[in-house]
Each structure stands twice: as C-alpha cells, then as structure tokens.
C-alpha cells in the first residue's frame, strides 16, 4: 500500500494562504512603523513648541531687565571720607612748569568699589589720610618743558604742547636733578596715594572731574590712537588737567597690591 499524499491543488492552496498571511504581517508592520513615525513627529512638534515658549519668556524677561536698567539712575562711586576742603592757597607759578596747584591734606577712600567699570582686582578700597598738603603741576610735563631741560625729546608723538612720553622712572629722576641745577627748585613725583587723592579732586566721580570720560580725558575711544596737547579737556576739582587719559603717569613709589587696612601718609609697598 502507499503512504499519505496531497494533491497539487492542496499544496497550491496552502502556499496561497501562507502568502496572504505574510502580506498581512508586512502590512501590519508597515502600519506600526507609520504609527511610530507619527508619534515621533508629534513629540518633536511638542518639543519645538516648548522651546519657542521658553525663548519668548527669556526674551520678555531680558526686555524687562533692560527697561528697568534704563529707568534707574547710573551707579555713583562712593564719596570721599570726608571730602577734602577747597585749596586754601593761591596758585604757585613755577619757573619752568607754569601753574602749580595746592592740594590740601585730607582723608579719602583709596581704591575702587567691587563692580566698578574698569576695576583691577588689587584695587581694594581702604581709608588713607594725608596729613600734609602738597603742590602739583596742573598738567603733565610737556615735550617742550622736557626738551628745555634735557636738550632732547624722546617722544613718539611729537608736539611741544603734547605730554612727554617714552621716558622711564630713572629718566624722570635725572630730569628732576637737572631742574634743581637750573632753578634751585626741588621737585619729586607724587606717591600713588598723593596722585589718586589729587586725581579725585575732592569729588566723587568715576573719572578725574566727571562721570563722562570724554569731558576730562583722551582715551582709546576719542584720541585716534595718539596723544594730544595738554589742558584741552575739563579740569578736576583741584584744577588739574589730564589726570584721566592722554598718557600713563609715573609715581614715586612702586606697584603693590592694596592692603585693606587704613593708612596714614603711605609711601608705597616696602
């Protein structure tokens, strides 16, 4: 006898059924992928909307801060303690350097408050008392004044009324010795404490004579990268010119971090 067997028609029917099932499975998987894609797109859409809302809130908060800052008065630097008294003496006319201004003794806050524009980290505020008054030229030494004593002019930006530059601390000591030989008058550079006290001029401005640097000095924003004749800008409260801008100015003492302790007639770091 023969074993079990299937006709060709039965096998064809089974193959067709399997093909239909495979097609249905593929359609099911395709539909699932479409749903997943739609789900991801929906999540991305929601995330974009959230970010747009967050950006709008941040922009609104920034706008309010700007409006508040514009409506508030600019910060003021702290006043001196106490403010120096006006000069009690008339000007002194030097043989070589013109007008000398009397700077009276007084007490002030040396250094800068935290947060002030342009502040250096070592400018710790501390109280300084100067027990003796002193004279100070009302302008930086000009090239003409330097050349009349030294016979030469080392400056890069030439001009007889421009401040002398390209000179070292040692050059200045030699200059002062020759001034004494010529006139019998003895001069010296101010200490840093004397210089800052004189520059403040008994006032509470950010710069020497004003809160607006353009009023009192030549700087990177208005100098065209060169020096300018002295005494072209507004003087400070003591009648001193160019204490802000134009050129850097030497002091008698040397650099050192400020101590927070109060000081009396400081002569610089030791």
PDB file of C-alpha atoms in Angstrom:
ATOM      1  CA  UNK A   1       0.000   0.000   0.000  1.00  0.00           C
ATOM      2  CA  UNK A   2       1.160   3.622  -0.498  1.00  0.00           C
ATOM      3  CA  UNK A   3       1.657   6.324   2.243  1.00  0.00           C
ATOM      4  CA  UNK A   4      -0.339   9.559   2.743  1.00  0.00           C
ATOM      5  CA  UNK A   5      -0.142  12.122  -0.036  1.00  0.00           C
ATOM      6  CA  UNK A   6      -1.506  15.502  -1.007  1.00  0.00           C
ATOM      7  CA  UNK A   7      -2.656  16.613  -4.309  1.00  0.00           C
ATOM      8  CA  UNK A   8      -1.089  19.557  -6.168  1.00  0.00           C
ATOM      9  CA  UNK A   9      -4.234  21.559  -5.619  1.00  0.00           C
ATOM     10  CA  UNK A  10      -3.933  21.213  -1.820  1.00  0.00           C
ATOM     11  CA  UNK A  11      -0.323  22.447  -1.873  1.00  0.00           C
ATOM     12  CA  UNK A  12      -1.209  25.403  -4.053  1.00  0.00           C
ATOM     13  CA  UNK A  13      -3.957  26.433  -1.650  1.00  0.00           C
ATOM     14  CA  UNK A  14      -1.598  26.240   1.328  1.00  0.00           C
ATOM     15  CA  UNK A  15       1.060  28.332  -0.411  1.00  0.00           C
ATOM     16  CA  UNK A  16      -1.502  30.942  -1.308  1.00  0.00           C
ATOM     17  CA  UNK A  17      -2.684  31.056   2.317  1.00  0.00           C
ATOM     18  CA  UNK A  18       0.877  31.496   3.568  1.00  0.00           C
ATOM     19  CA  UNK A  19       1.490  34.266   1.039  1.00  0.00           C
ATOM     20  CA  UNK A  20      -1.650  36.060   2.207  1.00  0.00           C
ATOM     21  CA  UNK A  21      -0.577  35.776   5.823  1.00  0.00           C
ATOM     22  CA  UNK A  22       2.912  37.088   5.022  1.00  0.00           C
ATOM     23  CA  UNK A  23       1.395  40.047   3.174  1.00  0.00           C
ATOM     24  CA  UNK A  24      -0.907  40.784   6.117  1.00  0.00           C
ATOM     25  CA  UNK A  25       2.075  40.641   8.521  1.00  0.00           C
ATOM     26  CA  UNK A  26       4.046  43.067   6.345  1.00  0.00           C
ATOM     27  CA  UNK A  27       1.057  45.399   6.191  1.00  0.00           C
ATOM     28  CA  UNK A  28       0.716  45.209   9.973  1.00  0.00           C
ATOM     29  CA  UNK A  29       4.394  46.036  10.476  1.00  0.00           C
ATOM     30  CA  UNK A  30       4.201  48.892   7.957  1.00  0.00           C
ATOM     31  CA  UNK A  31       1.203  50.325   9.794  1.00  0.00           C
ATOM     32  CA  UNK A  32       3.095  50.027  13.097  1.00  0.00           C
ATOM     33  CA  UNK A  33       6.097  51.882  11.627  1.00  0.00           C
ATOM     34  CA  UNK A  34       3.810  54.632  10.353  1.00  0.00           C
ATOM     35  CA  UNK A  35       2.335  54.989  13.843  1.00  0.00           C
ATOM     36  CA  UNK A  36       5.797  55.166  15.381  1.00  0.00           C
ATOM     37  CA  UNK A  37       6.867  57.837  12.891  1.00  0.00           C
ATOM     38  CA  UNK A  38       3.730  59.855  13.592  1.00  0.00           C
ATOM     39  CA  UNK A  39       4.381  59.516  17.337  1.00  0.00           C
ATOM     40  CA  UNK A  40       7.981  60.768  16.986  1.00  0.00           C
ATOM     41  CA  UNK A  41       6.859  63.680  14.806  1.00  0.00           C
ATOM     42  CA  UNK A  42       4.255  64.629  17.390  1.00  0.00           C
ATOM     43  CA  UNK A  43       6.844  64.549  20.173  1.00  0.00           C
ATOM     44  CA  UNK A  44       9.224  66.711  18.116  1.00  0.00           C
ATOM     45  CA  UNK A  45       6.419  69.172  17.426  1.00  0.00           C
ATOM     46  CA  UNK A  46       5.633  69.417  21.137  1.00  0.00           C
ATOM     47  CA  UNK A  47       9.339  69.913  21.980  1.00  0.00           C
ATOM     48  CA  UNK A  48       9.656  72.705  19.374  1.00  0.00           C
ATOM     49  CA  UNK A  49       6.593  74.414  20.847  1.00  0.00           C
ATOM     50  CA  UNK A  50       8.044  74.159  24.351  1.00  0.00           C
ATOM     51  CA  UNK A  51      11.330  75.688  23.233  1.00  0.00           C
ATOM     52  CA  UNK A  52       9.551  78.521  21.446  1.00  0.00           C
ATOM     53  CA  UNK A  53       7.602  79.298  24.620  1.00  0.00           C
ATOM     54  CA  UNK A  54      10.806  79.207  26.714  1.00  0.00           C
ATOM     55  CA  UNK A  55      12.610  81.536  24.269  1.00  0.00           C
ATOM     56  CA  UNK A  56       9.730  84.001  24.287  1.00  0.00           C
ATOM     57  CA  UNK A  57       9.737  84.026  28.101  1.00  0.00           C
ATOM     58  CA  UNK A  58      13.508  84.589  28.192  1.00  0.00           C
ATOM     59  CA  UNK A  59      13.239  87.434  25.670  1.00  0.00           C
ATOM     60  CA  UNK A  60      10.463  89.045  27.671  1.00  0.00           C
ATOM     61  CA  UNK A  61      12.473  88.767  30.894  1.00  0.00           C
ATOM     62  CA  UNK A  62      15.520  90.317  29.169  1.00  0.00           C
ATOM     63  CA  UNK A  63      13.373  93.152  27.787  1.00  0.00           C
ATOM     64  CA  UNK A  64      12.033  93.920  31.275  1.00  0.00           C
ATOM     65  CA  UNK A  65      15.568  93.955  32.736  1.00  0.00           C
ATOM     66  CA  UNK A  66      16.715  96.390  30.047  1.00  0.00           C
ATOM     67  CA  UNK A  67      13.725  98.668  30.701  1.00  0.00           C
ATOM     68  CA  UNK A  68      14.412  98.582  34.446  1.00  0.00           C
ATOM     69  CA  UNK A  69      18.109  99.413  33.949  1.00  0.00           C
ATOM     70  CA  UNK A  70      17.201 102.365  31.721  1.00  0.00           C
ATOM     71  CA  UNK A  71      14.761 103.730  34.261  1.00  0.00           C
ATOM     72  CA  UNK A  72      17.279 103.583  37.123  1.00  0.00           C
ATOM     73  CA  UNK A  73      19.940 106.279  37.657  1.00  0.00           C
ATOM     74  CA  UNK A  74      23.572 105.233  36.931  1.00  0.00           C
ATOM     75  CA  UNK A  75      25.531 103.993  39.969  1.00  0.00           C
ATOM     76  CA  UNK A  76      27.699 106.522  41.725  1.00  0.00           C
ATOM     77  CA  UNK A  77      31.140 105.871  43.119  1.00  0.00           C
ATOM     78  CA  UNK A  78      31.311 106.259  46.916  1.00  0.00           C
ATOM     79  CA  UNK A  79      32.133 109.739  48.190  1.00  0.00           C
ATOM     80  CA  UNK A  80      35.457 110.513  49.823  1.00  0.00           C
ATOM     81  CA  UNK A  81      35.609 110.347  53.623  1.00  0.00           C
ATOM     82  CA  UNK A  82      35.378 113.263  54.309  1.00  0.00           C
ATOM     83  CA  UNK A  83      35.575 115.351  51.109  1.00  0.00           C
ATOM     84  CA  UNK A  84      38.744 117.480  51.024  1.00  0.00           C
ATOM     85  CA  UNK A  85      38.390 121.206  51.585  1.00  0.00           C
ATOM     86  CA  UNK A  86      38.950 123.664  48.705  1.00  0.00           C
ATOM     87  CA  UNK A  87      42.530 124.820  48.131  1.00  0.00           C
ATOM     88  CA  UNK A  88      43.324 127.450  50.806  1.00  0.00           C
ATOM     89  CA  UNK A  89      46.340 128.875  48.970  1.00  0.00           C
ATOM     90  CA  UNK A  90      46.720 130.756  45.675  1.00  0.00           C
ATOM     91  CA  UNK A  91      48.435 129.067  42.744  1.00  0.00           C
ATOM     92  CA  UNK A  92      52.227 128.962  42.664  1.00  0.00           C
ATOM     93  CA  UNK A  93      53.966 129.910  39.411  1.00  0.00           C
ATOM     94  CA  UNK A  94      56.937 127.639  38.783  1.00  0.00           C
ATOM     95  CA  UNK A  95      59.937 128.960  36.848  1.00  0.00           C
ATOM     96  CA  UNK A  96      59.765 126.118  34.342  1.00  0.00           C
ATOM     97  CA  UNK A  97      56.416 124.409  34.703  1.00  0.00           C
ATOM     98  CA  UNK A  98      53.840 127.155  34.966  1.00  0.00           C
ATOM     99  CA  UNK A  99      50.962 126.810  37.407  1.00  0.00           C
ATOM    100  CA  UNK A 100      51.278 124.600  40.479  1.00  0.00           C
ATOM    101  CA  UNK A 101      48.072 123.773  42.381  1.00  0.00           C
ATOM    102  CA  UNK A 102      47.895 123.393  46.148  1.00  0.00           C
ATOM    103  CA  UNK A 103      46.447 120.048  47.235  1.00  0.00           C
ATOM    104  CA  UNK A 104      45.262 120.292  50.863  1.00  0.00           C
ATOM    105  CA  UNK A 105      45.621 117.469  53.416  1.00  0.00           C
ATOM    106  CA  UNK A 106      42.641 115.160  53.896  1.00  0.00           C
ATOM    107  CA  UNK A 107      41.236 111.644  54.177  1.00  0.00           C
ATOM    108  CA  UNK A 108      39.750 109.596  51.343  1.00  0.00           C
ATOM    109  CA  UNK A 109      38.907 106.063  50.210  1.00  0.00           C
ATOM    110  CA  UNK A 110      41.738 104.815  48.024  1.00  0.00           C
ATOM    111  CA  UNK A 111      40.964 102.063  45.509  1.00  0.00           C
ATOM    112  CA  UNK A 112      37.740 101.180  43.707  1.00  0.00           C
ATOM    113  CA  UNK A 113      34.464  99.532  44.786  1.00  0.00           C
ATOM    114  CA  UNK A 114      33.776  95.988  43.603  1.00  0.00           C
ATOM    115  CA  UNK A 115      31.760  96.104  40.395  1.00  0.00           C
ATOM    116  CA  UNK A 116      33.085  99.455  39.161  1.00  0.00           C
ATOM    117  CA  UNK A 117      33.806  99.519  35.419  1.00  0.00           C
ATOM    118  CA  UNK A 118      37.499  99.006  34.627  1.00  0.00           C
ATOM    119  CA  UNK A 119      38.400  97.968  38.179  1.00  0.00           C
ATOM    120  CA  UNK A 120      41.527  95.864  38.808  1.00  0.00           C
ATOM    121  CA  UNK A 121      41.396  93.024  41.356  1.00  0.00           C
ATOM    122  CA  UNK A 122      44.146  94.567  43.507  1.00  0.00           C
ATOM    123  CA  UNK A 123      42.299  97.907  43.978  1.00  0.00           C
ATOM    124  CA  UNK A 124      40.999  97.015  47.451  1.00  0.00           C
ATOM    125  CA  UNK A 125      39.312 100.035  48.986  1.00  0.00           C
ATOM    126  CA  UNK A 126      40.889 101.344  52.177  1.00  0.00           C
ATOM    127  CA  UNK A 127      40.972 104.624  54.058  1.00  0.00           C
ATOM    128  CA  UNK A 128      44.034 106.815  53.548  1.00  0.00           C
ATOM    129  CA  UNK A 129      44.875 110.009  55.421  1.00  0.00           C
ATOM    130  CA  UNK A 130      47.366 112.533  54.050  1.00  0.00           C
ATOM    131  CA  UNK A 131      48.424 114.802  56.909  1.00  0.00           C
ATOM    132  CA  UNK A 132      50.390 117.274  54.770  1.00  0.00           C
ATOM    133  CA  UNK A 133      49.326 119.268  51.746  1.00  0.00           C
ATOM    134  CA  UNK A 134      51.498 119.433  48.611  1.00  0.00           C
ATOM    135  CA  UNK A 135      51.892 121.249  45.305  1.00  0.00           C
ATOM    136  CA  UNK A 136      51.211 119.572  41.974  1.00  0.00           C
ATOM    137  CA  UNK A 137      51.607 120.756  38.385  1.00  0.00           C
ATOM    138  CA  UNK A 138      48.253 121.459  36.793  1.00  0.00           C
ATOM    139  CA  UNK A 139      49.269 119.460  33.680  1.00  0.00           C
ATOM    140  CA  UNK A 140      51.627 116.618  32.674  1.00  0.00           C
ATOM    141  CA  UNK A 141      55.168 117.679  31.731  1.00  0.00           C
ATOM    142  CA  UNK A 142      55.114 118.685  28.072  1.00  0.00           C
ATOM    143  CA  UNK A 143      57.684 117.821  25.422  1.00  0.00           C
ATOM    144  CA  UNK A 144      58.698 121.467  25.242  1.00  0.00           C
ATOM    145  CA  UNK A 145      59.313 121.596  29.006  1.00  0.00           C
ATOM    146  CA  UNK A 146      61.290 118.355  28.907  1.00  0.00           C
ATOM    147  CA  UNK A 147      63.435 119.479  25.963  1.00  0.00           C
ATOM    148  CA  UNK A 148      64.199 122.840  27.613  1.00  0.00           C
ATOM    149  CA  UNK A 149      65.831 120.929  30.463  1.00  0.00           C
ATOM    150  CA  UNK A 150      67.250 117.798  28.810  1.00  0.00           C
ATOM    151  CA  UNK A 151      68.056 119.149  25.335  1.00  0.00           C
ATOM    152  CA  UNK A 152      66.275 116.278  23.567  1.00  0.00           C
ATOM    153  CA  UNK A 153      62.788 114.888  23.062  1.00  0.00           C
ATOM    154  CA  UNK A 154      62.294 111.086  23.201  1.00  0.00           C
ATOM    155  CA  UNK A 155      58.534 111.190  22.478  1.00  0.00           C
ATOM    156  CA  UNK A 156      56.964 109.174  19.659  1.00  0.00           C
ATOM    157  CA  UNK A 157      54.047 111.575  19.066  1.00  0.00           C
ATOM    158  CA  UNK A 158      55.775 114.915  18.548  1.00  0.00           C
ATOM    159  CA  UNK A 159      54.388 118.260  19.694  1.00  0.00           C
ATOM    160  CA  UNK A 160      55.796 120.849  22.083  1.00  0.00           C
ATOM    161  CA  UNK A 161      52.484 121.035  23.974  1.00  0.00           C
ATOM    162  CA  UNK A 162      51.914 117.277  23.948  1.00  0.00           C
ATOM    163  CA  UNK A 163      52.843 115.362  27.107  1.00  0.00           C
ATOM    164  CA  UNK A 164      56.305 113.829  27.034  1.00  0.00           C
ATOM    165  CA  UNK A 165      56.321 110.010  26.714  1.00  0.00           C
ATOM    166  CA  UNK A 166      58.784 107.169  26.182  1.00  0.00           C
ATOM    167  CA  UNK A 167      60.530 108.082  29.455  1.00  0.00           C
ATOM    168  CA  UNK A 168      61.398 105.704  32.297  1.00  0.00           C
ATOM    169  CA  UNK A 169      61.252 106.318  36.037  1.00  0.00           C
ATOM    170  CA  UNK A 170      65.053 106.685  36.032  1.00  0.00           C
ATOM    171  CA  UNK A 171      64.839 109.217  33.161  1.00  0.00           C
ATOM    172  CA  UNK A 172      62.490 111.311  35.272  1.00  0.00           C
ATOM    173  CA  UNK A 173      64.847 111.266  38.272  1.00  0.00           C
ATOM    174  CA  UNK A 174      67.615 112.615  36.032  1.00  0.00           C
ATOM    175  CA  UNK A 175      65.221 115.250  34.696  1.00  0.00           C
ATOM    176  CA  UNK A 176      64.350 116.404  38.235  1.00  0.00           C
ATOM    177  CA  UNK A 177      68.036 116.641  39.199  1.00  0.00           C
ATOM    178  CA  UNK A 178      68.695 118.892  36.209  1.00  0.00           C
ATOM    179  CA  UNK A 179      65.669 121.040  37.080  1.00  0.00           C
ATOM    180  CA  UNK A 180      67.155 121.616  40.535  1.00  0.00           C
ATOM    181  CA  UNK A 181      70.520 122.525  38.989  1.00  0.00           C
ATOM    182  CA  UNK A 182      68.886 125.064  36.665  1.00  0.00           C
ATOM    183  CA  UNK A 183      66.381 126.679  39.025  1.00  0.00           C
ATOM    184  CA  UNK A 184      67.272 125.726  42.576  1.00  0.00           C
ATOM    185  CA  UNK A 185      63.727 124.373  42.910  1.00  0.00           C
ATOM    186  CA  UNK A 186      63.369 120.798  44.125  1.00  0.00           C
ATOM    187  CA  UNK A 187      60.590 118.575  42.759  1.00  0.00           C
ATOM    188  CA  UNK A 188      59.624 114.922  43.092  1.00  0.00           C
ATOM    189  CA  UNK A 189      56.983 112.596  41.738  1.00  0.00           C
ATOM    190  CA  UNK A 190      53.862 112.156  43.902  1.00  0.00           C
ATOM    191  CA  UNK A 191      53.300 108.898  45.756  1.00  0.00           C
ATOM    192  CA  UNK A 192      50.484 106.785  44.375  1.00  0.00           C
ATOM    193  CA  UNK A 193      48.293 107.830  47.317  1.00  0.00           C
ATOM    194  CA  UNK A 194      49.008 111.512  46.639  1.00  0.00           C
ATOM    195  CA  UNK A 195      48.357 111.038  42.928  1.00  0.00           C
ATOM    196  CA  UNK A 196      44.987 109.302  43.429  1.00  0.00           C
ATOM    197  CA  UNK A 197      43.921 111.828  46.076  1.00  0.00           C
ATOM    198  CA  UNK A 198      44.804 114.701  43.722  1.00  0.00           C
ATOM    199  CA  UNK A 199      43.145 112.985  40.749  1.00  0.00           C
ATOM    200  CA  UNK A 200      39.857 112.616  42.642  1.00  0.00           C
ATOM    201  CA  UNK A 201      39.912 116.371  43.160  1.00  0.00           C
ATOM    202  CA  UNK A 202      37.714 116.232  46.276  1.00  0.00           C
ATOM    203  CA  UNK A 203      34.890 114.847  44.122  1.00  0.00           C
ATOM    204  CA  UNK A 204      33.064 111.511  43.768  1.00  0.00           C
ATOM    205  CA  UNK A 205      33.186 110.998  40.011  1.00  0.00           C
ATOM    206  CA  UNK A 206      34.257 107.826  38.192  1.00  0.00           C
ATOM    207  CA  UNK A 207      36.952 109.790  36.363  1.00  0.00           C
ATOM    208  CA  UNK A 208      39.080 112.796  37.327  1.00  0.00           C
ATOM    209  CA  UNK A 209      36.437 115.511  37.149  1.00  0.00           C
ATOM    210  CA  UNK A 210      33.417 113.804  35.553  1.00  0.00           C
ATOM    211  CA  UNK A 211      31.423 110.602  35.099  1.00  0.00           C
ATOM    212  CA  UNK A 212      31.846 111.136  31.349  1.00  0.00           C
ATOM    213  CA  UNK A 213      35.407 110.235  30.233  1.00  0.00           C
ATOM    214  CA  UNK A 214      35.084 112.331  27.063  1.00  0.00           C
ATOM    215  CA  UNK A 215      34.796 115.503  29.153  1.00  0.00           C
ATOM    216  CA  UNK A 216      38.053 115.051  31.023  1.00  0.00           C
ATOM    217  CA  UNK A 217      40.424 112.886  29.015  1.00  0.00           C
ATOM    218  CA  UNK A 218      41.762 111.481  25.786  1.00  0.00           C
ATOM    219  CA  UNK A 219      41.252 107.723  25.605  1.00  0.00           C
ATOM    220  CA  UNK A 220      41.007 104.848  23.103  1.00  0.00           C
ATOM    221  CA  UNK A 221      37.545 105.963  22.047  1.00  0.00           C
ATOM    222  CA  UNK A 222      38.362 109.577  21.158  1.00  0.00           C
ATOM    223  CA  UNK A 223      42.148 110.006  20.783  1.00  0.00           C
ATOM    224  CA  UNK A 224      42.639 108.402  17.342  1.00  0.00           C
ATOM    225  CA  UNK A 225      45.459 106.383  18.918  1.00  0.00           C
ATOM    226  CA  UNK A 226      47.747 109.324  19.706  1.00  0.00           C
ATOM    227  CA  UNK A 227      48.482 111.880  22.414  1.00  0.00           C
ATOM    228  CA  UNK A 228      47.021 115.392  22.374  1.00  0.00           C
ATOM    229  CA  UNK A 229      48.104 118.795  23.706  1.00  0.00           C
ATOM    230  CA  UNK A 230      47.651 119.152  27.451  1.00  0.00           C
ATOM    231  CA  UNK A 231      44.859 121.159  29.095  1.00  0.00           C
ATOM    232  CA  UNK A 232      42.362 120.629  26.243  1.00  0.00           C
ATOM    233  CA  UNK A 233      39.811 118.856  28.430  1.00  0.00           C
ATOM    234  CA  UNK A 234      37.944 119.837  31.594  1.00  0.00           C
ATOM    235  CA  UNK A 235      39.984 120.117  34.820  1.00  0.00           C
ATOM    236  CA  UNK A 236      39.016 118.295  38.009  1.00  0.00           C
ATOM    237  CA  UNK A 237      38.020 119.857  41.330  1.00  0.00           C
ATOM    238  CA  UNK A 238      41.610 120.844  42.157  1.00  0.00           C
ATOM    239  CA  UNK A 239      42.200 122.453  38.759  1.00  0.00           C
ATOM    240  CA  UNK A 240      44.351 119.580  37.456  1.00  0.00           C
ATOM    241  CA  UNK A 241      44.171 118.552  33.786  1.00  0.00           C
ATOM    242  CA  UNK A 242      44.689 115.183  32.056  1.00  0.00           C
ATOM    243  CA  UNK A 243      44.567 113.156  35.265  1.00  0.00           C
ATOM    244  CA  UNK A 244      42.404 110.718  33.281  1.00  0.00           C
ATOM    245  CA  UNK A 245      43.721 109.640  29.876  1.00  0.00           C
ATOM    246  CA  UNK A 246      46.249 111.030  27.373  1.00  0.00           C
ATOM    247  CA  UNK A 247      49.326 109.282  28.880  1.00  0.00           C
ATOM    248  CA  UNK A 248      50.198 106.991  31.779  1.00  0.00           C
ATOM    249  CA  UNK A 249      51.822 108.906  34.646  1.00  0.00           C
ATOM    250  CA  UNK A 250      54.685 107.814  36.896  1.00  0.00           C
ATOM    251  CA  UNK A 251      54.550 107.870  40.714  1.00  0.00           C
ATOM    252  CA  UNK A 252      57.412 107.992  43.187  1.00  0.00           C
ATOM    253  CA  UNK A 253      56.667 104.602  44.763  1.00  0.00           C
ATOM    254  CA  UNK A 254      56.263 101.248  43.024  1.00  0.00           C
ATOM    255  CA  UNK A 255      53.499  98.751  42.299  1.00  0.00           C
ATOM    256  CA  UNK A 256      51.959  96.587  45.009  1.00  0.00           C
ATOM    257  CA  UNK A 257      48.552  95.172  45.941  1.00  0.00           C
ATOM    258  CA  UNK A 258      46.481  97.424  48.189  1.00  0.00           C
ATOM    259  CA  UNK A 259      46.050  96.423  51.813  1.00  0.00           C
ATOM    260  CA  UNK A 260      42.530  96.742  53.273  1.00  0.00           C
ATOM    261  CA  UNK A 261      43.999  98.375  56.388  1.00  0.00           C
ATOM    262  CA  UNK A 262      43.739 102.122  56.930  1.00  0.00           C
ATOM    263  CA  UNK A 263      46.962 104.046  56.253  1.00  0.00           C
ATOM    264  CA  UNK A 264      48.468 107.421  57.121  1.00  0.00           C
ATOM    265  CA  UNK A 265      50.838 109.086  54.638  1.00  0.00           C
ATOM    266  CA  UNK A 266      51.670 105.805  52.847  1.00  0.00           C
ATOM    267  CA  UNK A 267      54.949 105.797  50.935  1.00  0.00           C
ATOM    268  CA  UNK A 268      54.174 102.710  48.863  1.00  0.00           C
ATOM    269  CA  UNK A 269      54.911  98.982  49.353  1.00  0.00           C
ATOM    270  CA  UNK A 270      58.062  98.033  51.226  1.00  0.00           C
TER     271      UNK A 270
END
